[in-house]
Amino acid sequence: MMMINTQCNRPSACATAPTETTCRRRPGDVVQLYQSNHIDAMRIYLANATILHSLRGTSIAVIVDAPDVRSLASNDATNALSSAAQAWVQANVRPYYPDVNIKYIAVGNERCALRGRPRRPHQGVHCRRNERGRRLAAAFRKRVRRPPPSWVPSSSSWRANGSPLLANVYPYYAYKNDNGVDLNFALFRPSSTTIDDNGHTYTNLFDAMVDSIYSAMEKEGGSDVPVVISETGWPSADGRGASKDNARVYNQNLINHVGKGTPKRPVALETYIFAMFDENQKKGDAIKRNKFTS
C-alpha cells in the first residue's frame, strides 16, 4: 500500500505489506525498499515481531492492525489490565514503541470497509467501540475503524467516538457493481456525472464517498473527528474497468487530488494506496488476490 502524505510539501509514498502473498521478501529488504523510494509510511495487517523489529530506528510511520475486534472486546470491568485489548498492546506494541514509529492501531478491517454498493447507516454495528478499547494503554491512542455510510454524502449517519476514523474507500467497487456509475466519474476524469448535495458539487466518486463519512459523523456529533483513508486503489486486471492504464490514472489523479480535500472538508486528506505486493494467496475473486499492486 502506498500512502500519500499530505502533511508534506510534496506527495510522499507509503506502502502496506500484505501477508497473503508468495512474495516472501525479507522484512529488512522491504524496509530498505521503502527507504530508497522515500516511502515514509507502512500498514501491516498483523503485528509480526520480525517486521516490527526491522522497523526499529526508522522514521517510517506504521499502521498496525489488531486482531478481529471481537477477540479484543471485553465487558468485564473487574480487571481492565488483564483484558484482551490490554494484553494485545502489552505483547505487540509496548516492546517496540517508540523505537518503531507506530502511528495508528487499526481494529478490524474490510468487514466495515466502504466497498461495493454502499451500506445503510445502521449496518456494521458490530464494529462499535467497546469500553475496554479506551484502556488499551496510556501511551497509545486507539484508532478504531467505523461502519461506512452511503456515498450520497448527506444521507449518512454515524456514531462518533472522538477517535480518528480509518476508512477503506474504493470507488472501483461502486463502479464495478453498478452499471450506472460513469467510469470517468470514478477515475477523477471529466465526466457528465455530477452530484449536487446541500450546496456542494461532486465531480468524482471518491469525494462523494468520503464526504458521506463526514456527513454521518456530523449527524452524530462527530464533526471534529478526522478521517484517514487507510486503503484505496484500482485493480489492473480481472474485472470490469480493471486495467493497468485505469489503475495508473486513478492513482495519479488521487495523488494530485487529495491535498485539496473534499467539498465538505477542503483540507489535506491522509490517504493510503493499496497495495505494495500482490495478495496472490488471498481467498476470493482473482481481482482481490493479485491485482491491486501500485
PDB file of N, CA and C in Angstrom, residues 15-17 23-36 39 42 51 54-55 60 276-277:
ATOM      1  N   ALA A  15       3.608   2.282   1.937  1.00  0.00           N
ATOM      2  CA  ALA A  15       3.036   1.059   1.386  1.00  0.00           C
ATOM      3  C   ALA A  15       2.717   0.034   2.447  1.00  0.00           C
ATOM      4  N   THR A  16       1.599  -0.682   2.238  1.00  0.00           N
ATOM      5  CA  THR A  16       1.254  -1.792   3.102  1.00  0.00           C
ATOM      6  C   THR A  16       2.041  -3.020   2.679  1.00  0.00           C
ATOM      7  N   ALA A  17       2.208  -3.925   3.606  1.00  0.00           N
ATOM      8  CA  ALA A  17       2.919  -5.175   3.315  1.00  0.00           C
ATOM      9  C   ALA A  17       1.976  -6.340   3.568  1.00  0.00           C
ATOM     10  N   CYS A  23       5.112 -13.528  -2.302  1.00  0.00           N
ATOM     11  CA  CYS A  23       6.268 -12.635  -2.456  1.00  0.00           C
ATOM     12  C   CYS A  23       6.929 -12.476  -1.087  1.00  0.00           C
ATOM     13  N   ARG A  24       7.730 -13.447  -0.724  1.00  0.00           N
ATOM     14  CA  ARG A  24       8.278 -13.516   0.629  1.00  0.00           C
ATOM     15  C   ARG A  24       9.622 -12.790   0.719  1.00  0.00           C
ATOM     16  N   ARG A  25       9.567 -11.495   0.647  1.00  0.00           N
ATOM     17  CA  ARG A  25      10.794 -10.726   0.815  1.00  0.00           C
ATOM     18  C   ARG A  25      11.123 -10.618   2.300  1.00  0.00           C
ATOM     19  N   ARG A  26      12.398 -10.561   2.610  1.00  0.00           N
ATOM     20  CA  ARG A  26      12.796 -10.387   3.997  1.00  0.00           C
ATOM     21  C   ARG A  26      12.370  -9.008   4.464  1.00  0.00           C
ATOM     22  N   PRO A  27      11.835  -8.898   5.679  1.00  0.00           N
ATOM     23  CA  PRO A  27      11.373  -7.598   6.172  1.00  0.00           C
ATOM     24  C   PRO A  27      12.427  -6.509   6.059  1.00  0.00           C
ATOM     25  N   GLY A  28      13.688  -6.844   6.361  1.00  0.00           N
ATOM     26  CA  GLY A  28      14.738  -5.843   6.252  1.00  0.00           C
ATOM     27  C   GLY A  28      14.886  -5.323   4.838  1.00  0.00           C
ATOM     28  N   ASP A  29      14.725  -6.202   3.845  1.00  0.00           N
ATOM     29  CA  ASP A  29      14.802  -5.778   2.448  1.00  0.00           C
ATOM     30  C   ASP A  29      13.629  -4.876   2.082  1.00  0.00           C
ATOM     31  N   VAL A  30      12.452  -5.191   2.635  1.00  0.00           N
ATOM     32  CA  VAL A  30      11.282  -4.363   2.358  1.00  0.00           C
ATOM     33  C   VAL A  30      11.474  -2.972   2.959  1.00  0.00           C
ATOM     34  N   VAL A  31      12.001  -2.904   4.163  1.00  0.00           N
ATOM     35  CA  VAL A  31      12.255  -1.608   4.789  1.00  0.00           C
ATOM     36  C   VAL A  31      13.233  -0.795   3.939  1.00  0.00           C
ATOM     37  N   GLN A  32      14.274  -1.433   3.448  1.00  0.00           N
ATOM     38  CA  GLN A  32      15.225  -0.741   2.579  1.00  0.00           C
ATOM     39  C   GLN A  32      14.550  -0.277   1.292  1.00  0.00           C
ATOM     40  N   LEU A  33      13.642  -1.085   0.766  1.00  0.00           N
ATOM     41  CA  LEU A  33      12.895  -0.696  -0.426  1.00  0.00           C
ATOM     42  C   LEU A  33      12.074   0.564  -0.161  1.00  0.00           C
ATOM     43  N   TYR A  34      11.424   0.609   0.973  1.00  0.00           N
ATOM     44  CA  TYR A  34      10.643   1.789   1.350  1.00  0.00           C
ATOM     45  C   TYR A  34      11.553   3.013   1.448  1.00  0.00           C
ATOM     46  N   GLN A  35      12.645   2.861   2.147  1.00  0.00           N
ATOM     47  CA  GLN A  35      13.524   3.995   2.378  1.00  0.00           C
ATOM     48  C   GLN A  35      14.146   4.504   1.083  1.00  0.00           C
ATOM     49  N   SER A  36      14.571   3.591   0.217  1.00  0.00           N
ATOM     50  CA  SER A  36      15.222   4.013  -1.021  1.00  0.00           C
ATOM     51  C   SER A  36      14.264   4.696  -1.972  1.00  0.00           C
ATOM     52  N   ILE A  39       9.376   6.081   0.646  1.00  0.00           N
ATOM     53  CA  ILE A  39       8.053   5.662   1.111  1.00  0.00           C
ATOM     54  C   ILE A  39       8.077   5.759   2.630  1.00  0.00           C
ATOM     55  N   MET A  42       3.789   2.859   6.389  1.00  0.00           N
ATOM     56  CA  MET A  42       3.517   1.461   6.067  1.00  0.00           C
ATOM     57  C   MET A  42       2.330   0.982   6.889  1.00  0.00           C
ATOM     58  N   ILE A  51       8.817  -8.202  11.421  1.00  0.00           N
ATOM     59  CA  ILE A  51       8.583  -6.969  10.668  1.00  0.00           C
ATOM     60  C   ILE A  51       8.765  -5.754  11.571  1.00  0.00           C
ATOM     61  N   SER A  54      12.339  -5.012  12.350  1.00  0.00           N
ATOM     62  CA  SER A  54      13.074  -4.437  11.218  1.00  0.00           C
ATOM     63  C   SER A  54      12.796  -2.950  11.056  1.00  0.00           C
ATOM     64  N   LEU A  55      11.723  -2.476  11.669  1.00  0.00           N
ATOM     65  CA  LEU A  55      11.359  -1.065  11.560  1.00  0.00           C
ATOM     66  C   LEU A  55      11.947  -0.211  12.677  1.00  0.00           C
ATOM     67  N   ILE A  60       9.798   5.514   9.423  1.00  0.00           N
ATOM     68  CA  ILE A  60       8.585   5.055   8.741  1.00  0.00           C
ATOM     69  C   ILE A  60       7.430   4.982   9.742  1.00  0.00           C
ATOM     70  N   MET A 276       1.342  -2.727  -1.782  1.00  0.00           N
ATOM     71  CA  MET A 276       2.728  -2.880  -2.205  1.00  0.00           C
ATOM     72  C   MET A 276       2.969  -4.205  -2.930  1.00  0.00           C
ATOM     73  N   PHE A 277       2.401  -5.300  -2.416  1.00  0.00           N
ATOM     74  CA  PHE A 277       2.612  -6.628  -3.003  1.00  0.00           C
ATOM     75  C   PHE A 277       1.275  -7.267  -3.362  1.00  0.00           C
TER      76      PHE A 277
END
